[in-house]
Coordinates of C-alpha atoms (C1' of nucleotides) in Angstrom, one line a residue:
Chain A
X46 CA -37.1 -5.1 -166.8
X47 CA -37.2 -1.6 -165.5
X48 CA -33.8 -0.8 -166.7
X49 CA -30.3 -1.7 -165.5
X50 CA -30.8 -3.6 -162.2
X51 CA -28.4 -3.1 -159.4
X52 CA -28.7 -6.8 -158.7
X53 CA -26.0 -9.2 -159.6
X54 CA -26.2 -10.3 -163.2
X55 CA -28.6 -13.1 -163.6
X56 CA -28.8 -14.2 -167.2
X57 CA -31.4 -16.6 -168.3
X58 CA -28.8 -18.9 -169.7
X59 CA -27.7 -18.9 -166.1
X60 CA -24.9 -20.5 -164.3
X61 CA -24.2 -24.2 -164.0
X62 CA -25.9 -26.5 -161.4
X63 CA -23.1 -26.2 -158.9
X64 CA -23.4 -22.5 -158.8
X65 CA -27.2 -22.7 -158.5
X66 CA -27.3 -24.7 -155.4
X67 CA -23.8 -24.2 -154.0
X68 CA -23.2 -22.5 -150.6
X69 CA -20.8 -19.9 -152.0
X70 CA -23.9 -17.8 -152.5
X71 CA -23.1 -14.5 -150.8
X72 CA -25.7 -12.0 -149.7
X73 CA -22.9 -9.5 -148.9
X74 CA -21.8 -9.5 -152.6
X75 CA -25.3 -9.3 -153.9
X76 CA -26.3 -5.9 -155.4
X77 CA -29.5 -6.1 -153.4
X78 CA -28.0 -6.4 -150.0
X79 CA -29.2 -2.9 -149.0
X80 CA -32.8 -3.7 -150.1
X81 CA -33.3 -7.4 -149.6
X82 CA -33.5 -9.4 -146.4
X83 CA -30.0 -8.8 -145.1
X84 CA -30.4 -5.1 -145.2
X85 CA -31.7 -5.0 -141.6
X86 CA -29.9 -8.0 -140.3
X87 CA -26.9 -7.9 -137.9
X88 CA -23.8 -8.8 -139.8
X89 CA -23.2 -11.9 -137.7
X90 CA -26.6 -13.2 -138.6
X91 CA -26.2 -12.5 -142.3
X92 CA -23.4 -14.9 -142.4
X93 CA -25.4 -17.7 -140.9
X94 CA -28.5 -16.9 -142.9
X95 CA -26.8 -16.8 -146.3
X96 CA -25.7 -20.3 -145.8
X97 CA -29.3 -21.3 -145.8
X98 CA -30.1 -19.3 -149.0
X99 CA -30.5 -21.3 -152.2
X100 CA -30.7 -19.8 -155.6
X101 CA -33.6 -20.9 -157.7
X102 CA -33.5 -21.7 -161.4
X103 CA -34.1 -18.8 -163.6
X104 CA -37.7 -18.6 -164.8
X105 CA -38.9 -17.5 -168.2
X106 CA -41.7 -14.9 -168.5
X107 CA -45.0 -16.4 -167.8
X108 CA -43.7 -19.2 -165.5
X109 CA -45.1 -19.7 -162.0
X110 CA -42.8 -19.1 -159.1
X111 CA -45.4 -20.3 -156.7
X112 CA -48.6 -22.1 -157.5
X113 CA -51.9 -21.3 -155.7
X114 CA -52.8 -24.0 -153.2
X115 CA -49.4 -25.5 -153.1
X116 CA -47.7 -26.2 -149.8
X117 CA -45.2 -23.6 -148.7
X118 CA -41.7 -24.9 -149.3
X119 CA -39.7 -21.8 -148.9
X120 CA -39.7 -18.1 -148.6
X121 CA -38.6 -16.5 -151.9
X122 CA -36.8 -13.3 -152.7
X123 CA -36.8 -11.7 -156.1
X124 CA -33.3 -11.3 -157.4
X125 CA -34.0 -9.8 -160.8
X126 CA -37.1 -9.4 -162.9
X127 CA -40.6 -8.9 -161.6
X128 CA -43.7 -10.9 -160.9
X129 CA -47.4 -10.5 -160.3
X130 CA -49.3 -12.1 -157.5
X131 CA -52.9 -12.8 -158.4
X132 CA -55.9 -14.9 -157.8
X133 CA -58.9 -15.7 -159.9
X134 CA -62.4 -14.6 -159.0
X135 CA -65.4 -17.0 -159.2
X136 CA -66.1 -15.3 -162.5
X137 CA -62.7 -16.3 -163.9
X138 CA -61.3 -12.7 -163.7
X139 CA -57.9 -12.0 -162.4
X140 CA -57.4 -10.0 -159.3
X141 CA -53.8 -8.8 -159.1
X142 CA -52.8 -8.3 -155.5
X143 CA -49.2 -7.2 -155.9
X144 CA -46.3 -6.7 -158.3
X145 CA -43.0 -7.9 -156.9
X146 CA -39.7 -6.2 -157.6
X147 CA -36.1 -7.3 -156.9
X148 CA -35.5 -7.6 -153.2
X149 CA -39.2 -8.3 -152.4
X150 CA -40.1 -11.3 -150.3
X151 CA -42.7 -13.7 -151.8
X152 CA -44.7 -16.1 -149.8
X153 CA -45.2 -14.3 -146.5
X154 CA -49.0 -14.9 -146.6
X155 CA -48.3 -18.6 -146.5
X156 CA -47.1 -18.7 -143.0
X157 CA -50.7 -18.8 -141.8
X158 CA -51.9 -22.0 -143.4
X159 CA -48.5 -23.2 -144.8
X160 CA -50.1 -23.0 -148.2
X161 CA -49.7 -20.4 -150.8
X162 CA -53.0 -18.6 -151.3
X163 CA -52.3 -17.2 -154.7
X164 CA -50.3 -17.7 -157.9
X165 CA -47.2 -15.8 -158.5
X166 CA -46.0 -15.6 -162.1
X167 CA -42.9 -14.0 -163.7
X168 CA -43.7 -11.0 -165.8
X169 CA -40.3 -11.2 -167.4
X170 CA -37.3 -13.5 -167.0
X171 CA -36.9 -13.9 -163.3
X172 CA -34.2 -14.9 -160.9
X173 CA -34.8 -15.6 -157.2
X174 CA -33.3 -16.8 -154.0
X175 CA -35.1 -19.0 -151.5
X176 CA -34.8 -20.1 -147.9
X177 CA -36.5 -23.4 -147.1
X178 CA -39.2 -22.8 -144.4
X179 CA -37.9 -25.6 -142.2
X180 CA -34.5 -24.1 -142.1
X181 CA -35.9 -20.7 -141.7
X182 CA -37.9 -21.7 -138.7
X183 CA -34.8 -23.3 -137.1
X184 CA -32.8 -20.2 -137.8
X185 CA -35.4 -17.9 -136.4
X186 CA -35.4 -19.7 -133.1
X187 CA -31.7 -19.0 -132.8
X188 CA -31.3 -15.6 -134.4
X189 CA -33.4 -12.9 -132.8
X190 CA -32.5 -10.4 -135.5
X191 CA -33.7 -12.7 -138.2
X192 CA -36.9 -13.4 -136.3
X193 CA -37.5 -9.7 -135.9
X194 CA -36.7 -8.9 -139.6
X195 CA -39.1 -11.6 -140.9
X196 CA -41.8 -10.1 -138.6
X197 CA -41.0 -6.7 -139.9
X198 CA -41.5 -8.0 -143.4
X199 CA -44.8 -9.5 -142.4
X200 CA -46.0 -6.4 -140.7
X201 CA -44.9 -4.3 -143.7
X202 CA -46.9 -6.6 -146.0
X203 CA -50.0 -5.8 -143.9
X204 CA -49.3 -2.1 -144.3
X205 CA -48.8 -2.5 -148.0
X206 CA -52.1 -4.2 -148.4
X207 CA -53.9 -1.6 -146.4
X208 CA -52.2 1.1 -148.4
X209 CA -53.8 -0.5 -151.5
X210 CA -57.1 -0.6 -149.7
X211 CA -56.7 3.1 -149.1
X212 CA -56.2 3.7 -152.8
X213 CA -59.1 1.5 -153.9
X214 CA -61.3 2.9 -151.1
X215 CA -63.2 5.5 -152.9
X216 CA -61.0 7.5 -155.2
X217 CA -61.6 7.7 -158.9
X218 CA -59.7 6.0 -161.6
X219 CA -57.4 8.9 -162.2
X220 CA -56.4 9.1 -158.5
X221 CA -55.8 5.3 -158.3
X222 CA -53.6 5.3 -161.4
X223 CA -51.6 8.3 -160.2
X224 CA -51.1 6.6 -156.9
X225 CA -50.0 3.5 -158.6
X226 CA -47.4 5.2 -160.8
X227 CA -46.0 7.2 -157.9
X228 CA -45.8 4.1 -155.7
X229 CA -44.0 2.2 -158.4
X230 CA -41.7 5.2 -158.9
X231 CA -40.8 5.2 -155.2
X232 CA -40.1 1.5 -155.2
X233 CA -37.8 1.8 -158.2
X234 CA -36.0 4.7 -156.6
X235 CA -35.2 2.7 -153.6
X236 CA -33.6 0.2 -155.9
X237 CA -31.4 2.8 -157.4
X238 CA -33.3 2.9 -160.6
X239 CA -34.7 6.0 -162.2
X240 CA -37.9 7.1 -160.5
X241 CA -39.0 9.1 -163.4
X242 CA -38.3 6.9 -166.4
X243 CA -39.1 3.2 -166.5
X244 CA -40.6 0.4 -168.3
X245 CA -43.8 -1.2 -167.1
X246 CA -43.4 -4.9 -166.9
X247 CA -47.1 -5.5 -166.6
X248 CA -49.8 -5.1 -169.1
X249 CA -52.6 -2.5 -168.9
X250 CA -54.9 -5.4 -168.1
X251 CA -52.7 -6.3 -165.1
X252 CA -52.7 -2.8 -163.8
X253 CA -56.5 -2.6 -164.3
X254 CA -57.0 -5.8 -162.4
X255 CA -54.8 -4.5 -159.7
X256 CA -56.6 -1.3 -159.3
X257 CA -60.1 -2.6 -159.8
X258 CA -60.6 -0.9 -163.1
X259 CA -60.9 -2.0 -166.7
X260 CA -58.0 -1.9 -169.1
X261 CA -59.8 0.6 -171.2
X262 CA -60.0 3.0 -168.3
X263 CA -56.4 2.6 -167.5
X264 CA -55.5 3.3 -171.1
X265 CA -57.7 6.3 -171.2
X266 CA -56.3 7.7 -168.0
X267 CA -52.8 7.3 -169.2
X268 CA -53.5 9.2 -172.4
X269 CA -55.3 11.7 -170.2
X270 CA -52.1 12.2 -168.2
X271 CA -50.1 12.4 -171.4
X272 CA -52.4 15.1 -172.8
X273 CA -52.0 17.1 -169.7
X274 CA -48.3 16.9 -170.1
X275 CA -47.9 15.1 -166.8
X276 CA -46.3 12.0 -168.3
X277 CA -44.9 10.6 -171.5
X278 CA -46.1 7.2 -172.6
X279 CA -45.0 5.1 -175.4
X280 CA -46.0 1.5 -175.1
X281 CA -44.8 0.4 -171.8
X282 CA -42.3 3.1 -171.4
X283 CA -43.3 5.7 -168.9
X284 CA -41.7 9.0 -168.1
X285 CA -43.0 11.1 -165.2
X286 CA -42.7 14.7 -166.3
X287 CA -44.8 16.4 -163.6
X288 CA -44.8 14.0 -160.6
X289 CA -46.1 16.9 -158.5
X290 CA -49.3 16.9 -160.6
X291 CA -49.7 13.2 -160.0
X292 CA -49.0 13.6 -156.3
X293 CA -51.6 16.3 -156.0
X294 CA -54.1 13.9 -157.6
X295 CA -53.2 10.9 -155.5
X296 CA -53.4 13.0 -152.4
X297 CA -50.3 13.6 -150.4
X298 CA -49.6 10.0 -149.7
X299 CA -46.7 9.7 -147.3
X300 CA -46.9 6.0 -147.4
X301 CA -43.7 4.0 -147.9
X302 CA -45.3 1.5 -150.2
X303 CA -42.9 -1.4 -150.4
Chain B
X70 CA -72.4 -5.7 -128.6
X71 CA -73.4 -8.4 -131.0
X72 CA -75.2 -10.3 -128.2
X73 CA -74.1 -12.2 -125.3
X74 CA -70.4 -12.6 -125.5
X75 CA -68.7 -15.8 -124.6
X76 CA -65.9 -13.7 -123.1
X77 CA -65.5 -13.3 -119.4
X78 CA -67.8 -10.6 -118.0
X79 CA -66.2 -7.3 -118.4
X80 CA -68.5 -4.6 -117.1
X81 CA -67.7 -1.0 -117.9
X82 CA -67.7 -0.1 -114.2
X83 CA -64.9 -2.6 -114.2
X84 CA -62.8 -4.2 -111.5
X85 CA -60.5 -2.4 -109.1
X86 CA -56.9 -1.5 -109.9
X87 CA -55.5 -4.6 -108.3
X88 CA -57.6 -6.8 -110.6
X89 CA -56.7 -4.7 -113.5
X90 CA -53.0 -5.2 -113.4
X91 CA -52.7 -8.3 -111.2
X92 CA -51.1 -11.5 -112.5
X93 CA -53.9 -13.7 -111.6
X94 CA -55.2 -13.1 -115.1
X95 CA -55.8 -16.5 -116.6
X96 CA -56.2 -17.1 -120.3
X97 CA -57.3 -20.7 -119.5
X98 CA -60.4 -19.4 -117.7
X99 CA -61.1 -16.8 -120.3
X100 CA -64.2 -17.6 -122.5
X101 CA -62.1 -16.6 -125.5
X102 CA -59.4 -19.2 -125.0
X103 CA -60.4 -21.1 -128.1
X104 CA -60.4 -18.0 -130.3
X105 CA -57.8 -15.7 -128.9
X106 CA -54.0 -16.0 -128.8
X107 CA -53.8 -19.1 -126.6
X108 CA -55.9 -21.1 -129.0
X109 CA -53.0 -22.4 -130.9
X110 CA -50.3 -22.3 -128.3
X111 CA -48.8 -25.3 -126.5
X112 CA -50.2 -25.6 -123.0
X113 CA -46.8 -25.1 -121.4
X114 CA -46.3 -21.8 -123.3
X115 CA -49.8 -20.5 -122.4
X116 CA -48.9 -20.6 -118.8
X117 CA -45.8 -18.5 -119.4
X118 CA -47.5 -16.1 -121.8
X119 CA -50.5 -15.4 -119.6
X120 CA -48.2 -14.1 -116.9
X121 CA -47.1 -11.4 -119.3
X122 CA -50.7 -10.5 -120.2
X123 CA -52.1 -7.3 -118.6
X124 CA -55.7 -6.3 -118.7
X125 CA -56.4 -2.8 -120.0
X126 CA -58.9 -0.4 -118.5
X127 CA -62.3 -0.6 -120.0
X128 CA -62.9 1.9 -122.7
X129 CA -66.2 3.7 -123.3
X130 CA -67.6 3.8 -126.8
X131 CA -65.7 6.3 -129.0
X132 CA -62.5 6.1 -127.0
X133 CA -59.2 5.3 -128.7
X134 CA -57.5 2.1 -128.0
X135 CA -54.5 3.1 -130.1
X136 CA -53.7 6.5 -131.5
X137 CA -52.4 6.9 -135.0
X138 CA -48.7 7.8 -135.0
X139 CA -48.1 6.7 -131.4
X140 CA -45.3 4.4 -130.6
X141 CA -46.2 0.8 -130.2
X142 CA -46.3 -0.2 -126.5
X143 CA -48.1 -3.5 -126.6
X144 CA -50.0 -5.9 -128.7
X145 CA -53.7 -5.8 -127.8
X146 CA -56.4 -8.4 -127.8
X147 CA -60.1 -7.5 -127.7
X148 CA -61.8 -9.1 -124.8
X149 CA -65.3 -7.8 -125.3
X150 CA -66.8 -5.2 -127.4
X151 CA -65.7 -4.1 -130.9
X152 CA -63.5 -1.5 -132.5
X153 CA -62.9 0.1 -135.8
X154 CA -59.5 0.6 -137.3
X155 CA -59.3 3.6 -139.6
X156 CA -57.3 6.3 -141.1
X157 CA -58.1 9.7 -142.6
X158 CA -57.6 10.6 -146.2
X159 CA -56.1 13.8 -147.3
X160 CA -59.6 15.0 -147.8
X161 CA -60.6 14.3 -144.3
X162 CA -62.7 11.2 -145.1
X163 CA -62.4 8.1 -143.0
X164 CA -61.1 4.9 -144.5
X165 CA -62.1 2.0 -142.3
X166 CA -59.7 -0.8 -142.7
X167 CA -61.1 -3.3 -140.2
X168 CA -63.6 -4.0 -137.5
X169 CA -62.2 -5.9 -134.6
X170 CA -64.2 -8.4 -132.6
X171 CA -63.4 -10.3 -129.3
X172 CA -60.3 -12.4 -129.7
X173 CA -58.8 -10.2 -132.5
X174 CA -55.3 -9.0 -132.2
X175 CA -54.8 -5.2 -132.6
X176 CA -51.5 -3.6 -133.5
X177 CA -49.8 -6.2 -135.7
X178 CA -49.1 -3.6 -138.4
X179 CA -47.0 -1.7 -135.9
X180 CA -44.2 -4.3 -135.8
X181 CA -42.8 -2.8 -139.0
X182 CA -42.1 0.7 -137.8
X183 CA -42.9 0.3 -134.1
X184 CA -45.5 2.9 -134.6
X185 CA -49.3 2.4 -135.0
X186 CA -50.2 3.5 -138.5
X187 CA -53.9 4.0 -137.8
X188 CA -56.3 4.9 -135.1
X189 CA -58.4 2.2 -133.4
X190 CA -61.5 3.4 -131.5
X191 CA -64.1 1.5 -129.6
X192 CA -67.5 1.2 -131.3
X193 CA -69.0 0.2 -127.9
X194 CA -67.7 -0.3 -124.4
X195 CA -64.6 -2.3 -124.9
X196 CA -62.4 -4.5 -122.7
X197 CA -59.0 -5.7 -123.8
X198 CA -55.9 -7.5 -122.8
X199 CA -52.4 -6.5 -123.8
X200 CA -48.9 -7.9 -123.9
X201 CA -46.1 -5.3 -123.7
X202 CA -43.9 -5.5 -126.8
X203 CA -40.7 -5.7 -124.9
X204 CA -41.9 -8.6 -122.9
X205 CA -43.4 -10.2 -126.0
X206 CA -40.1 -10.0 -127.9
X207 CA -38.3 -11.6 -125.0
X208 CA -40.9 -14.4 -124.8
X209 CA -40.8 -15.0 -128.5
X210 CA -37.1 -15.6 -128.4
X211 CA -37.7 -18.4 -125.8
X212 CA -41.0 -19.8 -126.9
X213 CA -41.0 -21.2 -130.5
X214 CA -44.8 -21.8 -130.3
X215 CA -45.5 -18.2 -129.4
X216 CA -43.2 -17.0 -132.1
X217 CA -44.9 -19.2 -134.6
X218 CA -48.4 -18.1 -133.5
X219 CA -47.6 -14.4 -133.7
X220 CA -46.3 -15.0 -137.2
X221 CA -49.4 -16.9 -138.0
X222 CA -51.5 -13.9 -136.9
X223 CA -49.3 -11.6 -138.9
X224 CA -49.7 -13.7 -142.0
X225 CA -53.4 -14.1 -141.4
X226 CA -53.7 -10.3 -141.3
X227 CA -52.1 -10.1 -144.7
X228 CA -54.6 -12.6 -146.0
X229 CA -57.5 -10.7 -144.5
X230 CA -56.3 -7.5 -146.1
X231 CA -56.0 -9.2 -149.5
X232 CA -59.4 -10.7 -149.0
X233 CA -60.8 -7.2 -148.6
X234 CA -58.9 -6.2 -151.7
X235 CA -60.6 -9.0 -153.5
X236 CA -64.0 -7.7 -152.4
X237 CA -63.3 -4.1 -153.4
X238 CA -61.6 -5.1 -156.6
X239 CA -64.3 -4.7 -159.1
X240 CA -67.6 -6.0 -157.8
X241 CA -70.6 -3.8 -157.4
X242 CA -72.0 -2.4 -154.2
X243 CA -74.5 -5.3 -153.7
X244 CA -71.8 -7.9 -153.9
X245 CA -69.5 -6.0 -151.5
X246 CA -72.2 -5.6 -148.9
X247 CA -73.3 -9.2 -149.2
X248 CA -69.7 -10.3 -148.8
X249 CA -69.3 -8.0 -145.8
X250 CA -72.4 -9.4 -144.0
X251 CA -71.4 -13.0 -144.7
X252 CA -67.9 -12.4 -143.5
X253 CA -69.2 -10.8 -140.3
X254 CA -71.6 -13.7 -139.9
X255 CA -68.8 -16.2 -140.1
X256 CA -66.7 -14.3 -137.6
X257 CA -69.5 -14.2 -135.2
X258 CA -70.2 -17.9 -135.6
X259 CA -66.6 -18.7 -134.7
X260 CA -67.2 -16.9 -131.5
X261 CA -70.3 -18.9 -130.7
X262 CA -72.6 -16.1 -131.5
X263 CA -75.5 -16.4 -133.8
X264 CA -74.4 -16.2 -137.4
X265 CA -77.8 -15.2 -138.6
X266 CA -79.0 -12.7 -136.1
X267 CA -76.8 -9.9 -134.8
X268 CA -76.5 -6.3 -134.1
X269 CA -74.1 -4.1 -136.2
X270 CA -71.9 -2.1 -133.9
X271 CA -70.9 0.2 -136.6
X272 CA -72.8 2.8 -138.4
X273 CA -73.8 2.7 -142.1
X274 CA -71.2 5.3 -142.6
X275 CA -68.5 3.1 -141.2
X276 CA -69.6 0.2 -143.4
X277 CA -69.6 2.5 -146.4
X278 CA -66.1 3.8 -145.6
X279 CA -65.0 0.2 -145.2
X280 CA -66.3 -0.9 -148.5
X281 CA -65.5 2.2 -150.5
X282 CA -69.1 3.2 -150.9
X283 CA -71.4 6.0 -149.7
X284 CA -73.7 5.5 -146.7
X285 CA -76.7 6.2 -148.9
X286 CA -75.7 3.3 -151.2
X287 CA -75.2 1.0 -148.2
X288 CA -78.6 2.0 -146.9
X289 CA -80.2 1.4 -150.3
X290 CA -78.6 -2.0 -150.7
X291 CA -79.7 -3.1 -147.3
X292 CA -83.3 -2.2 -148.0
X293 CA -82.9 -3.8 -151.3
X294 CA -81.9 -7.1 -149.6
X295 CA -84.8 -6.6 -147.3
X296 CA -87.3 -6.2 -150.1
X297 CA -86.0 -9.4 -151.7
X298 CA -86.6 -11.1 -148.4
X299 CA -83.0 -12.0 -148.0
X300 CA -82.5 -10.2 -144.7
X301 CA -84.5 -8.4 -142.0
X302 CA -83.2 -5.1 -140.9
X303 CA -84.3 -2.8 -138.2
X304 CA -81.9 -0.2 -137.3
X305 CA -78.7 -2.0 -136.5
X306 CA -80.3 -5.3 -136.0
X307 CA -79.7 -7.7 -138.8
X308 CA -81.2 -11.1 -139.5
X309 CA -80.0 -13.2 -142.4
X310 CA -83.0 -15.0 -143.8
X311 CA -81.5 -16.3 -147.0
X312 CA -77.7 -16.5 -146.6
X313 CA -77.6 -18.6 -149.7
X314 CA -78.8 -15.7 -151.8
X315 CA -76.2 -13.4 -150.3
X316 CA -73.6 -16.1 -150.9
X317 CA -74.6 -16.4 -154.5
X318 CA -74.1 -12.7 -154.8
X319 CA -70.8 -12.4 -153.1
X320 CA -69.4 -15.3 -155.2
X321 CA -68.6 -18.5 -153.5
X322 CA -66.0 -17.1 -151.2
X323 CA -64.3 -19.8 -149.3
X324 CA -62.1 -17.4 -147.5
X325 CA -61.8 -17.7 -143.8
X326 CA -62.0 -14.0 -143.1
X327 CA -60.8 -13.4 -139.6
Chain C
dC21 C1' -89.0 17.8 -124.7
dG22 C1' -85.4 19.2 -127.6
dT23 C1' -81.4 18.3 -130.0
dA24 C1' -78.1 15.8 -132.6
dA25 C1' -76.6 11.8 -134.8
dC26 C1' -78.1 8.2 -137.6
dA27 C1' -80.9 6.4 -141.3
dT28 C1' -84.0 6.3 -145.2
dT29 C1' -85.7 7.8 -149.6
dG30 C1' -86.0 10.6 -153.9
dA31 C1' -84.2 13.0 -158.1
dA32 C1' -80.7 14.3 -161.0
dG33 C1' -75.9 14.0 -162.6
dT34 C1' -71.7 11.5 -164.0
dG35 C1' -67.7 8.5 -164.2
dG36 C1' -66.4 4.3 -165.4
dC37 C1' -68.2 0.0 -167.7
dT38 C1' -69.6 -2.4 -171.8
dC39 C1' -69.5 -3.2 -176.5
dA40 C1' -67.2 -2.5 -180.7
dA41 C1' -63.8 -1.3 -184.1
dG42 C1' -59.2 -0.2 -185.5
dG43 C1' -54.0 0.3 -184.9
dG44 C1' -49.4 -1.3 -183.5
dG45 C1' -45.3 -4.4 -182.1
dA46 C1' -43.2 -8.6 -181.6
dG47 C1' -42.6 -13.1 -182.8
dT48 C1' -43.2 -16.9 -186.3
dG49 C1' -42.9 -19.3 -190.5
dG50 C1' -42.3 -19.1 -195.2
Chain D
dC39 C1' -36.6 -10.4 -195.5
dC40 C1' -41.4 -10.2 -195.8
dA41 C1' -46.1 -11.7 -194.6
dC42 C1' -49.0 -13.3 -191.2
dT43 C1' -50.9 -13.6 -186.8
dC44 C1' -51.6 -12.7 -182.1
dC45 C1' -51.9 -10.0 -178.4
dC46 C1' -51.8 -5.6 -176.5
dC47 C1' -53.3 -1.1 -176.7
dT48 C1' -56.2 2.9 -178.2
dT49 C1' -60.3 5.3 -179.1
dG50 C1' -65.3 6.0 -179.6
dA51 C1' -70.4 5.8 -178.3
dG52 C1' -74.0 4.6 -175.2
dC53 C1' -75.5 3.0 -170.9
dC54 C1' -76.0 2.0 -166.1
dA55 C1' -74.7 2.1 -161.2
dC56 C1' -73.3 4.7 -157.9
dT57 C1' -72.7 9.4 -156.3
dT58 C1' -74.3 13.8 -155.1
dC59 C1' -77.5 16.9 -153.3
dA60 C1' -81.5 17.4 -150.6
dA61 C1' -85.4 16.5 -147.7
dT62 C1' -87.7 13.7 -144.2
dG63 C1' -87.9 10.2 -140.7
dT64 C1' -86.2 7.8 -136.5
dT65 C1' -83.8 6.9 -132.2
dA66 C1' -81.1 7.9 -128.3
dC67 C1' -79.8 10.9 -124.9
dG68 C1' -79.4 15.1 -122.3

DNA sequence: CGTAACATTGAAGTGGCTCAAGGGGAGTGG
DNA sequence: CCACTCCCCTTGAGCCACTTCAATGTTACG
């Protein structure tokens, strides 16, 4: 975890079955309601939508939330914890497409073929909500606000992907990593977590495979930043000491990145 | 142009104003109806939708179809010609995110903020159709098929972007270029154009900025392929002689890429 | 015919990859 | 509680692919 999450408590020992699937699930009471799906939904629609929301079983680290190639059953939302979204190259290498944080939607890419194109695994114990697609489709046909919001999420996902393309485009390893750290920082900030001090939930290898680098290079660049006094690193703990320096490196990226 | 387009004729001298904005525009009669928006729409909805479709004025090569930062007015569809979708880095370099072919939707990324994040310019004389967003929103609330199809396009755009990420991930210049050529080939094939012989409408520089390379490298790789007897190149004319060889290079990419 | 944009080719430099070895932490079993 | 092990991370040395810089060739268009 990146620190104390604003999300409702979601211990791995979890609640009992009744709570897991019951309708008493309330988006309004959820700590993520300003970040998650309901954030941009008309209040009236939130009430209807939250009745369709189901809570998934807590996943241990390493477990798959969605399997590549599996038929889309629902749209998922991270409640607590984090996950990585990756595929395997023909050479067996991982290509990490995204890291998901609390409030993030998972499975948007599946609307096209109704099949999840990639695997999504928990990087740490993970809790999530879900809306069955069938129900979601029904709801969208009646709730313009929901329809619009889902489209917004889809569109945002396109922008996020292009943002990544921007980063991998032609910049060096240093620039990519700086951009990655800042982007992560921004996303944490929006979740009311510290933007300057956090714990990486992913390995250097994951970061490398996300940025199109090797883990050695990622490691070297991190210690490089440290030597420059721009960050502090100890294991997976990161502290951004001079974000301005990183920002200068990454290029003034005004992207939202979420 | 990539050759004879299956699209309805769309000469640059164009039709008169009445034709340009008239309602007699028919998607059913359009040569792209199996590729463009109506392809996956219920027949009943096509009729309604096509009444909302407007034809844009023909653009000369180099003209902008959408300007970066401008408010989203409509969703566009390429009718004939091609376009590049790019942004500028802080260093003033172009980052080419996509090349649009006939039938492609343009502007999907703008649903998030209602503003076009990037510039889209014609690479050659370009004709297009458009659906005003306001009208599109109205229609989507009444036509489930349209709603679903637009969502499919959005979702597909996410997948396309991730496909690109896959390509730029960590493979070498040769692999990237092979992948690019094959992807283009596939897209042309779907448009009933020759998948093995075509004319690139973009410069080496554009390709380079799309793949995160320099134009020199692109040029070298192309002549490399030529020397191997895998392709024929003369200026912007390309002929794929041994697509299998390129495929082996790119890795067996089963992606759809459109 | 002249110019400008595009493209090819060469030579030299360099950043990140590869290969390789060593150091921690966290978890496990004794 | 300690020892062992596994995985993750760090660091180093050498190499190669792509970039950079530079010059020449080609095509299109006024």
